Amino acid sequence: MKSILITGGAGFIGSNFVPYFLNKYEDYYVINLDKMTYAGDLANLAEIPANHPRYSFVEGDICDRELIAQLFTEHNIKGVIHFAAESHVDNSIEGPEAFIRTNVNGTFTLLDVARKYWMESPFTYKDAYKDCRFHHISTDEVYGTLGKTGLFTEETPYAPNSPYSASKASSDMIVRSYFHTYGMQVVTTNCSNNYGPKQHDEKLIPVIIRKALGKQSIPIYGDGQNIRDWLYVMDHCKGIDLVYHKGEAGETYNIGGRNERDNLYIVNTICELLDKYKPLENGSYKQFITFVKDRPGHDRRYAIDATKIETQLGWKAEENFETGIVKTIEWYLEKYKETVS
Ligand code: NAD
């Protein structure tokens, strides 16, 4: 049995990943460490039985060096998949400090405890660290913005524009340095925008669904023409699984679904689907779309070139936006059935 520390497993992507990972592998013991900020929700993990023999949940902070060191020793942790982060760009504009603390200092703390445990511990045999792996989950936002053409590759220079993306870019660099300086077995994945079940209410797609169902204005930034490369969350989880097990140490892999859609397309598609699922007496949900002042530093277009993970590891997104959004809407209709009339 190998023990793996998964951080941020009560958040959106982590809580899709943890049950998937537990079900797929019987030889891992999973320790899910989450601080339970406003973004964590244990209801997202309700499908894991309370007495699961290979799972434990620890409420705690990735900045807490003592706690992390204790977890490494207690469980002889051999791997880390690091999701925990402050993740909402709008919040990073209002209050960047928490982003630097968790995303930069927290990632550093985790990495450094792992390095000491794996590479300096008197209990480990020579070269034991080669069996250990630290997987850092990051974003395509580190690359900044694209014009009308072009795609982000793993070679695209970093040019983050928000405090969120700058904090993620910083953590990516620290992770990279631990490979080049210490030879630690690290991998990083930079993924495009995720959507799907369990995403926090503050994010674009849940906001659109909730506001529409509540017959409230659906806020769309600027002219609605910002483009994101949307990836269904389970496709991301499968990509992480593959990179964690088969990716090459020291490498980074971009993960994206080749599903570039602008925000106007997203909101119109969701409204059209809701028109079918829960028709209004009068007109379409589109009547609630409202354009609001653009977000400062709002990147215009992100799009991922996923050739490396596709050709080297055989990953491919299984959902396109039009299939993934149907599953997503069905999940939110169930979630909001009692709270939104
Ligand atoms: P989320 O905000 O839904 O979840 C983050 C989780 O981390 C929460 O459960 C929160 O309680 C926990 N957390 C926050 N600070 C912590 C701390 N100091 N110590 C321990 N736990 C803490 O985020 P998400 O959307 O699931 O994103 C997960 C990761 O994936 C992040 O690193 C994010 O940068 C990255 N990412 C997200 C997307 C996306 O579209 N959501 C795309 C690419 C990359």
CSV table of C-alpha atoms and ligand atoms in Angstrom, one decimal:
chain,number,residue,atom,x,y,z
A,1,MET,CA,0.0,0.0,0.0
A,2,LYS,CA,1.4,3.4,-1.0
A,3,SER,CA,0.4,6.5,0.8
A,4,ILE,CA,-0.4,9.6,-1.2
A,5,LEU,CA,-1.1,13.1,0.0
A,6,ILE,CA,-3.8,14.9,-2.0
A,7,THR,CA,-4.2,18.6,-1.1
A,8,GLY,CA,-7.3,20.6,-1.7
A,9,GLY,CA,-9.4,17.5,-2.2
A,10,ALA,CA,-12.6,19.1,-0.9
A,11,GLY,CA,-12.5,21.7,-3.8
A,12,PHE,CA,-13.9,21.4,-7.3
A,13,ILE,CA,-11.3,19.4,-9.1
A,14,GLY,CA,-9.9,17.6,-6.1
A,15,SER,CA,-13.3,16.3,-5.1
A,16,ASN,CA,-13.8,14.9,-8.6
A,17,PHE,CA,-10.3,13.4,-8.5
A,18,VAL,CA,-10.3,11.7,-5.1
A,19,PRO,CA,-13.2,9.3,-5.6
A,20,TYR,CA,-12.0,8.5,-9.1
A,21,PHE,CA,-8.5,7.7,-7.8
A,22,LEU,CA,-9.8,5.7,-4.9
A,23,ASN,CA,-12.0,3.6,-7.1
A,24,LYS,CA,-9.4,3.1,-9.8
A,25,TYR,CA,-6.5,2.0,-7.6
A,26,GLU,CA,-6.7,-0.4,-4.7
A,27,ASP,CA,-3.0,-0.1,-3.7
A,28,TYR,CA,-3.1,3.6,-2.6
A,29,TYR,CA,-4.0,5.0,0.8
A,30,VAL,CA,-5.2,8.6,0.2
A,31,ILE,CA,-4.8,11.4,2.8
A,32,ASN,CA,-6.9,14.3,1.7
A,33,LEU,CA,-5.5,17.5,3.3
A,34,ASP,CA,-7.8,20.6,3.0
A,35,LYS,CA,-8.0,23.8,5.0
A,36,MET,CA,-11.8,24.0,4.3
A,37,THR,CA,-11.8,27.6,3.1
A,38,TYR,CA,-15.0,28.9,1.7
A,39,ALA,CA,-14.2,26.9,-1.4
A,40,GLY,CA,-14.0,23.5,0.2
A,41,ASP,CA,-17.2,21.5,0.7
A,42,LEU,CA,-17.2,18.0,2.3
A,43,ALA,CA,-20.6,17.3,0.7
A,44,ASN,CA,-18.6,17.0,-2.5
A,45,LEU,CA,-17.0,13.9,-1.0
A,46,ALA,CA,-20.2,12.3,0.3
A,47,GLU,CA,-19.8,9.4,-2.1
A,48,ILE,CA,-16.8,8.2,-0.1
A,49,PRO,CA,-18.0,5.9,2.7
A,50,ALA,CA,-17.2,7.2,6.2
A,51,ASN,CA,-15.3,4.0,7.1
A,52,HIS,CA,-13.4,3.7,3.8
A,53,PRO,CA,-10.3,1.7,4.7
A,54,ARG,CA,-7.9,3.5,2.3
A,55,TYR,CA,-9.0,7.1,2.9
A,56,SER,CA,-8.6,9.8,5.6
A,57,PHE,CA,-9.5,13.4,5.6
A,58,VAL,CA,-7.3,15.9,7.5
A,59,GLU,CA,-8.5,19.5,8.0
A,60,GLY,CA,-5.3,21.6,7.8
A,61,ASP,CA,-3.3,24.2,6.1
A,62,ILE,CA,-0.6,23.5,3.5
A,63,CYS,CA,1.4,26.4,5.1
A,64,ASP,CA,1.6,24.5,8.4
A,65,ARG,CA,5.0,22.9,8.1
A,66,GLU,CA,4.7,20.9,11.3
A,67,LEU,CA,1.5,19.3,10.3
A,68,ILE,CA,2.8,18.4,6.9
A,69,ALA,CA,6.0,16.9,8.3
A,70,GLN,CA,3.9,14.9,10.8
A,71,LEU,CA,1.7,13.6,8.0
A,72,PHE,CA,4.7,12.5,6.0
A,73,THR,CA,6.2,10.6,9.0
A,74,GLU,CA,2.9,9.1,10.2
A,75,HIS,CA,1.9,7.8,6.8
A,76,ASN,CA,5.3,7.4,5.1
A,77,ILE,CA,4.0,9.5,2.2
A,78,LYS,CA,5.5,8.6,-1.2
A,79,GLY,CA,3.5,10.9,-3.5
A,80,VAL,CA,1.8,14.3,-3.5
A,81,ILE,CA,-0.9,15.6,-5.9
A,82,HIS,CA,-1.2,19.2,-5.0
A,83,PHE,CA,-4.5,20.9,-5.9
A,84,ALA,CA,-4.9,23.2,-2.9
A,85,ALA,CA,-5.0,26.9,-3.9
A,86,GLU,CA,-6.8,30.1,-3.8
A,87,SER,CA,-8.4,29.8,-7.3
A,88,HIS,CA,-10.7,32.7,-8.1
A,89,VAL,CA,-9.3,35.5,-10.2
A,90,ASP,CA,-11.8,38.1,-9.0
A,91,ASN,CA,-10.9,37.4,-5.3
A,92,SER,CA,-7.2,37.8,-6.2
A,93,ILE,CA,-8.0,41.3,-7.5
A,94,GLU,CA,-9.8,42.2,-4.3
A,95,GLY,CA,-7.3,40.6,-1.9
A,96,PRO,CA,-4.1,39.2,-3.4
A,97,GLU,CA,-2.4,38.4,-0.1
A,98,ALA,CA,-4.2,35.1,0.5
A,99,PHE,CA,-3.1,34.0,-3.0
A,100,ILE,CA,0.6,34.6,-2.3
A,101,ARG,CA,0.3,32.9,1.1
A,102,THR,CA,-1.4,29.7,-0.1
A,103,ASN,CA,-0.3,29.4,-3.7
A,104,VAL,CA,3.4,30.5,-3.2
A,105,ASN,CA,4.3,29.9,0.4
A,106,GLY,CA,2.0,26.9,0.8
A,107,THR,CA,3.4,25.2,-2.3
A,108,PHE,CA,6.9,25.9,-1.1
A,109,THR,CA,6.2,24.5,2.3
A,110,LEU,CA,4.8,21.2,0.9
A,111,LEU,CA,7.7,20.8,-1.6
A,112,ASP,CA,10.3,21.5,1.0
A,113,VAL,CA,8.9,19.1,3.6
A,114,ALA,CA,8.6,16.4,0.8
A,115,ARG,CA,12.2,17.0,-0.2
A,116,LYS,CA,13.5,16.7,3.3
A,117,TYR,CA,11.5,13.6,3.9
A,118,TRP,CA,12.2,11.9,0.6
A,119,MET,CA,15.8,13.0,0.1
A,120,GLU,CA,17.4,13.5,3.5
A,121,SER,CA,15.6,11.1,5.8
A,122,PRO,CA,18.0,8.6,7.4
A,123,PHE,CA,15.2,6.0,7.1
A,124,THR,CA,15.1,6.0,3.3
A,125,TYR,CA,17.4,3.8,1.2
A,126,LYS,CA,19.8,5.4,-1.3
A,127,ASP,CA,17.9,6.7,-4.3
A,128,ALA,CA,14.6,6.0,-2.6
A,129,TYR,CA,13.4,9.4,-3.7
A,130,LYS,CA,13.2,8.1,-7.3
A,131,ASP,CA,10.1,6.2,-6.3
A,132,CYS,CA,8.5,9.4,-4.9
A,133,ARG,CA,6.7,12.0,-6.9
A,134,PHE,CA,5.3,15.5,-6.4
A,135,HIS,CA,2.6,16.5,-8.9
A,136,HIS,CA,1.8,20.2,-9.0
A,137,ILE,CA,-1.5,21.2,-10.5
A,138,SER,CA,-1.4,24.5,-12.4
A,139,THR,CA,-3.2,26.6,-14.9
A,140,ASP,CA,-2.8,27.9,-18.5
A,141,GLU,CA,-3.3,31.4,-17.1
A,142,VAL,CA,0.4,31.6,-16.3
A,143,TYR,CA,1.0,32.1,-20.1
A,144,GLY,CA,-1.0,35.4,-20.2
A,145,THR,CA,-3.2,36.2,-23.1
A,146,LEU,CA,-3.3,35.2,-26.7
A,147,GLY,CA,-4.4,37.2,-29.8
A,148,LYS,CA,-6.8,35.8,-32.3
A,149,THR,CA,-4.4,33.0,-33.3
A,150,GLY,CA,-1.8,30.8,-31.7
A,151,LEU,CA,-1.9,28.2,-28.9
A,152,PHE,CA,0.0,27.9,-25.6
A,153,THR,CA,2.6,25.2,-25.7
A,154,GLU,CA,4.9,24.1,-22.9
A,155,GLU,CA,7.5,26.4,-24.4
A,156,THR,CA,5.4,29.6,-24.3
A,157,PRO,CA,7.0,32.2,-22.0
A,158,TYR,CA,5.2,32.9,-18.8
A,159,ALA,CA,3.4,36.3,-18.7
A,160,PRO,CA,0.8,36.2,-15.9
A,161,ASN,CA,-1.6,39.1,-15.7
A,162,SER,CA,-3.6,38.7,-12.5
A,163,PRO,CA,-2.4,38.2,-8.9
A,164,TYR,CA,-3.9,34.7,-9.2
A,165,SER,CA,-2.0,33.7,-12.3
A,166,ALA,CA,1.2,35.4,-11.0
A,167,SER,CA,1.0,33.3,-7.8
A,168,LYS,CA,0.5,30.1,-9.8
A,169,ALA,CA,3.4,31.1,-12.1
A,170,SER,CA,5.6,31.6,-9.0
A,171,SER,CA,4.7,28.2,-7.6
A,172,ASP,CA,5.4,26.6,-11.0
A,173,MET,CA,8.9,28.1,-10.9
A,174,ILE,CA,9.6,26.9,-7.4
A,175,VAL,CA,8.5,23.4,-8.3
A,176,ARG,CA,10.7,23.5,-11.4
A,177,SER,CA,13.7,24.6,-9.3
A,178,TYR,CA,13.3,21.5,-7.0
A,179,PHE,CA,13.9,19.3,-10.0
A,180,HIS,CA,16.9,21.2,-11.4
A,181,THR,CA,18.5,21.9,-8.0
A,182,TYR,CA,17.7,18.8,-6.0
A,183,GLY,CA,16.8,16.3,-8.6
A,184,MET,CA,13.4,15.9,-6.9
A,185,GLN,CA,10.8,13.9,-9.0
A,186,VAL,CA,8.3,16.6,-9.9
A,187,VAL,CA,5.8,17.0,-12.6
A,188,THR,CA,3.5,20.0,-13.4
A,189,THR,CA,0.4,20.1,-15.4
A,190,ASN,CA,-1.0,23.4,-16.8
A,191,CYS,CA,-4.7,23.1,-17.6
A,192,SER,CA,-7.3,25.2,-19.3
A,193,ASN,CA,-10.6,26.2,-17.7
A,194,ASN,CA,-12.5,23.3,-16.1
A,195,TYR,CA,-16.2,22.9,-15.8
A,196,GLY,CA,-18.5,20.2,-14.5
A,197,PRO,CA,-20.1,18.9,-11.3
A,198,LYS,CA,-19.1,20.3,-7.9
A,199,GLN,CA,-17.6,23.6,-9.1
A,200,HIS,CA,-18.0,26.5,-6.6
A,201,ASP,CA,-21.1,28.7,-7.0
A,202,GLU,CA,-18.8,31.7,-7.7
A,203,LYS,CA,-17.5,30.4,-11.0
A,204,LEU,CA,-18.9,31.4,-14.4
A,205,ILE,CA,-20.9,28.3,-15.4
A,206,PRO,CA,-22.6,27.7,-12.0
A,207,VAL,CA,-23.3,31.5,-11.8
A,208,ILE,CA,-25.0,31.4,-15.2
A,209,ILE,CA,-27.1,28.3,-14.3
A,210,ARG,CA,-28.1,29.6,-10.8
A,211,LYS,CA,-28.9,33.2,-12.0
A,212,ALA,CA,-30.9,31.9,-14.9
A,213,LEU,CA,-32.9,29.5,-12.8
A,214,GLY,CA,-33.5,32.3,-10.3
A,215,LYS,CA,-34.7,34.6,-13.1
A,216,GLN,CA,-32.0,37.1,-12.1
A,217,SER,CA,-29.6,39.0,-14.4
A,218,ILE,CA,-26.8,36.8,-15.6
A,219,PRO,CA,-23.6,39.0,-15.5
A,220,ILE,CA,-21.3,38.7,-18.5
A,221,TYR,CA,-18.0,40.7,-18.4
A,222,GLY,CA,-17.4,43.3,-21.2
A,223,ASP,CA,-18.5,42.2,-24.6
A,224,GLY,CA,-18.7,38.5,-23.8
A,225,GLN,CA,-16.1,37.7,-26.4
A,226,ASN,CA,-13.3,36.5,-24.0
A,227,ILE,CA,-12.4,33.0,-25.2
A,228,ARG,CA,-11.5,30.1,-22.9
A,229,ASP,CA,-10.5,26.5,-23.8
A,230,TRP,CA,-13.1,24.6,-21.8
A,231,LEU,CA,-12.3,21.1,-20.4
A,232,TYR,CA,-14.7,18.8,-18.7
A,233,VAL,CA,-13.4,18.1,-15.2
A,234,MET,CA,-13.2,14.3,-15.5
A,235,ASP,CA,-11.0,14.7,-18.6
A,236,HIS,CA,-8.7,16.8,-16.5
A,237,CYS,CA,-8.7,14.1,-13.7
A,238,LYS,CA,-7.8,11.4,-16.2
A,239,GLY,CA,-4.9,13.6,-17.6
A,240,ILE,CA,-3.6,14.1,-14.0
A,241,ASP,CA,-3.7,10.4,-13.3
A,242,LEU,CA,-1.8,9.7,-16.5
A,243,VAL,CA,0.9,12.3,-15.9
A,244,TYR,CA,1.3,11.3,-12.2
A,245,HIS,CA,2.0,7.7,-13.2
A,246,LYS,CA,3.6,8.0,-16.6
A,247,GLY,CA,4.9,11.6,-17.1
A,248,GLU,CA,8.6,12.2,-17.1
A,249,ALA,CA,10.1,13.9,-14.0
A,250,GLY,CA,11.0,17.5,-14.5
A,251,GLU,CA,8.5,17.9,-17.3
A,252,THR,CA,5.4,20.0,-17.7
A,253,TYR,CA,2.3,19.0,-19.6
A,254,ASN,CA,-0.4,21.2,-21.0
A,255,ILE,CA,-3.9,19.8,-20.7
A,256,GLY,CA,-6.7,21.3,-22.8
A,257,GLY,CA,-9.8,20.0,-24.6
A,258,ARG,CA,-9.4,21.9,-27.9
A,259,ASN,CA,-12.8,23.4,-27.1
A,260,GLU,CA,-12.4,27.2,-27.5
A,261,ARG,CA,-15.6,28.9,-26.9
A,262,ASP,CA,-16.4,32.5,-26.1
A,263,ASN,CA,-18.4,33.6,-23.0
A,264,LEU,CA,-21.4,34.6,-25.2
A,265,TYR,CA,-21.5,31.1,-26.7
A,266,ILE,CA,-21.3,29.6,-23.2
A,267,VAL,CA,-24.2,31.7,-21.8
A,268,ASN,CA,-26.4,31.2,-24.9
A,269,THR,CA,-25.8,27.4,-25.0
A,270,ILE,CA,-26.7,27.1,-21.3
A,271,CYS,CA,-29.8,29.2,-21.7
A,272,GLU,CA,-30.9,27.2,-24.7
A,273,LEU,CA,-30.5,23.9,-22.7
A,274,LEU,CA,-32.4,25.3,-19.7
A,275,ASP,CA,-35.1,26.4,-22.1
A,276,LYS,CA,-35.5,22.7,-22.9
A,277,TYR,CA,-35.1,21.3,-19.4
A,278,LYS,CA,-37.2,23.9,-17.5
A,279,PRO,CA,-39.1,26.0,-20.0
A,280,LEU,CA,-40.2,29.5,-18.9
A,281,GLU,CA,-43.8,30.6,-19.4
A,282,ASN,CA,-42.6,33.6,-21.3
A,283,GLY,CA,-39.5,33.6,-23.6
A,284,SER,CA,-36.0,32.3,-23.1
A,285,TYR,CA,-33.6,32.5,-20.3
A,286,LYS,CA,-31.5,34.6,-22.6
A,287,GLN,CA,-33.6,37.6,-21.6
A,288,PHE,CA,-31.6,37.6,-18.3
A,289,ILE,CA,-28.2,38.1,-19.9
A,290,THR,CA,-26.6,41.4,-18.8
A,291,PHE,CA,-23.3,42.8,-19.8
A,292,VAL,CA,-21.3,44.3,-16.9
A,293,LYS,CA,-18.1,46.3,-16.6
A,294,ASP,CA,-15.1,44.2,-17.7
A,295,ARG,CA,-12.7,42.7,-15.1
A,296,PRO,CA,-9.4,44.6,-14.9
A,297,GLY,CA,-6.5,42.8,-16.7
A,298,HIS,CA,-9.1,40.4,-18.2
A,299,ASP,CA,-7.2,38.1,-20.6
A,300,ARG,CA,-8.8,37.9,-24.0
A,301,ARG,CA,-8.1,34.4,-25.2
A,302,TYR,CA,-6.6,31.2,-23.8
A,303,ALA,CA,-6.1,28.1,-25.9
A,304,ILE,CA,-4.0,25.1,-25.2
A,305,ASP,CA,-1.9,23.0,-27.6
A,306,ALA,CA,-2.2,19.6,-25.9
A,307,THR,CA,0.0,17.8,-28.5
A,308,LYS,CA,2.6,16.7,-25.9
A,309,ILE,CA,0.3,14.9,-23.5
A,310,GLU,CA,-1.7,13.5,-26.5
A,311,THR,CA,1.3,12.1,-28.4
A,312,GLN,CA,3.6,11.2,-25.5
A,313,LEU,CA,1.0,9.8,-23.0
A,314,GLY,CA,-2.0,9.0,-25.2
A,315,TRP,CA,-4.4,11.3,-23.4
A,316,LYS,CA,-7.3,12.8,-25.3
A,317,ALA,CA,-10.4,14.7,-24.0
A,318,GLU,CA,-13.4,12.5,-24.2
A,319,GLU,CA,-16.0,15.2,-23.9
A,320,ASN,CA,-16.5,18.2,-26.1
A,321,PHE,CA,-18.2,21.3,-24.6
A,322,GLU,CA,-21.6,20.3,-26.0
A,323,THR,CA,-21.6,16.9,-24.4
A,324,GLY,CA,-19.9,18.0,-21.1
A,325,ILE,CA,-22.3,20.9,-20.5
A,326,VAL,CA,-25.3,18.6,-20.7
A,327,LYS,CA,-23.9,16.5,-17.8
A,328,THR,CA,-23.0,19.6,-15.9
A,329,ILE,CA,-26.5,21.2,-16.3
A,330,GLU,CA,-28.2,18.0,-15.2
A,331,TRP,CA,-26.0,17.9,-12.0
A,332,TYR,CA,-26.7,21.6,-11.2
A,333,LEU,CA,-30.5,21.2,-11.8
A,334,GLU,CA,-30.4,18.5,-9.1
A,335,LYS,CA,-28.2,20.6,-6.8
A,336,TYR,CA,-30.4,23.7,-7.1
A,337,LYS,CA,-33.7,22.0,-7.2
A,338,GLU,CA,-34.6,23.1,-3.7
A,339,THR,CA,-32.7,26.4,-3.4
A,340,VAL,CA,-33.7,28.0,-6.7
A,341,SER,CA,-37.3,28.2,-7.6
B,1,NAD,P1,-11.2,25.3,-5.6
B,1,NAD,O1,-11.1,26.7,-5.2
B,1,NAD,O2,-12.5,24.7,-6.0
B,1,NAD,O3,-10.6,24.4,-4.4
B,1,NAD,C1,-9.4,24.7,-3.7
B,1,NAD,C2,-9.4,23.8,-2.5
B,1,NAD,O4,-8.2,24.1,-1.8
B,1,NAD,C3,-10.5,24.1,-1.5
B,1,NAD,O5,-11.1,22.9,-1.0
B,1,NAD,C4,-9.8,24.9,-0.4
B,1,NAD,O6,-10.5,24.7,0.9
B,1,NAD,C5,-8.4,24.3,-0.4
B,1,NAD,N1,-7.4,25.2,0.1
B,1,NAD,C6,-7.3,26.5,-0.1
B,1,NAD,N2,-6.3,27.0,0.6
B,1,NAD,C7,-5.7,26.0,1.3
B,1,NAD,C8,-4.7,25.9,2.2
B,1,NAD,N3,-3.9,27.0,2.6
B,1,NAD,N4,-4.4,24.7,2.7
B,1,NAD,C9,-5.1,23.6,2.4
B,1,NAD,N5,-6.2,23.6,1.6
B,1,NAD,C10,-6.5,24.8,1.0
B,1,NAD,O7,-10.1,25.1,-6.8
B,1,NAD,P2,-10.2,24.1,-8.1
B,1,NAD,O8,-10.9,24.8,-9.1
B,1,NAD,O9,-10.6,22.8,-7.6
B,1,NAD,O10,-8.6,24.1,-8.5
B,1,NAD,C11,-7.7,23.2,-8.0
B,1,NAD,C12,-6.4,23.4,-8.6
B,1,NAD,O11,-6.4,23.4,-10.0
B,1,NAD,C13,-5.8,24.8,-8.2
B,1,NAD,O12,-4.4,24.7,-7.9
B,1,NAD,C14,-6.0,25.6,-9.5
B,1,NAD,O13,-5.1,26.6,-9.6
B,1,NAD,C15,-5.9,24.6,-10.5
B,1,NAD,N6,-6.6,24.8,-11.8
B,1,NAD,C16,-8.0,25.1,-11.8
B,1,NAD,C17,-8.6,25.2,-13.0
B,1,NAD,C18,-10.1,25.5,-13.0
B,1,NAD,O14,-10.7,25.8,-14.1
B,1,NAD,N7,-10.8,25.4,-11.9
B,1,NAD,C19,-7.9,25.2,-14.2
B,1,NAD,C20,-6.6,24.9,-14.2
B,1,NAD,C21,-5.9,24.7,-13.0
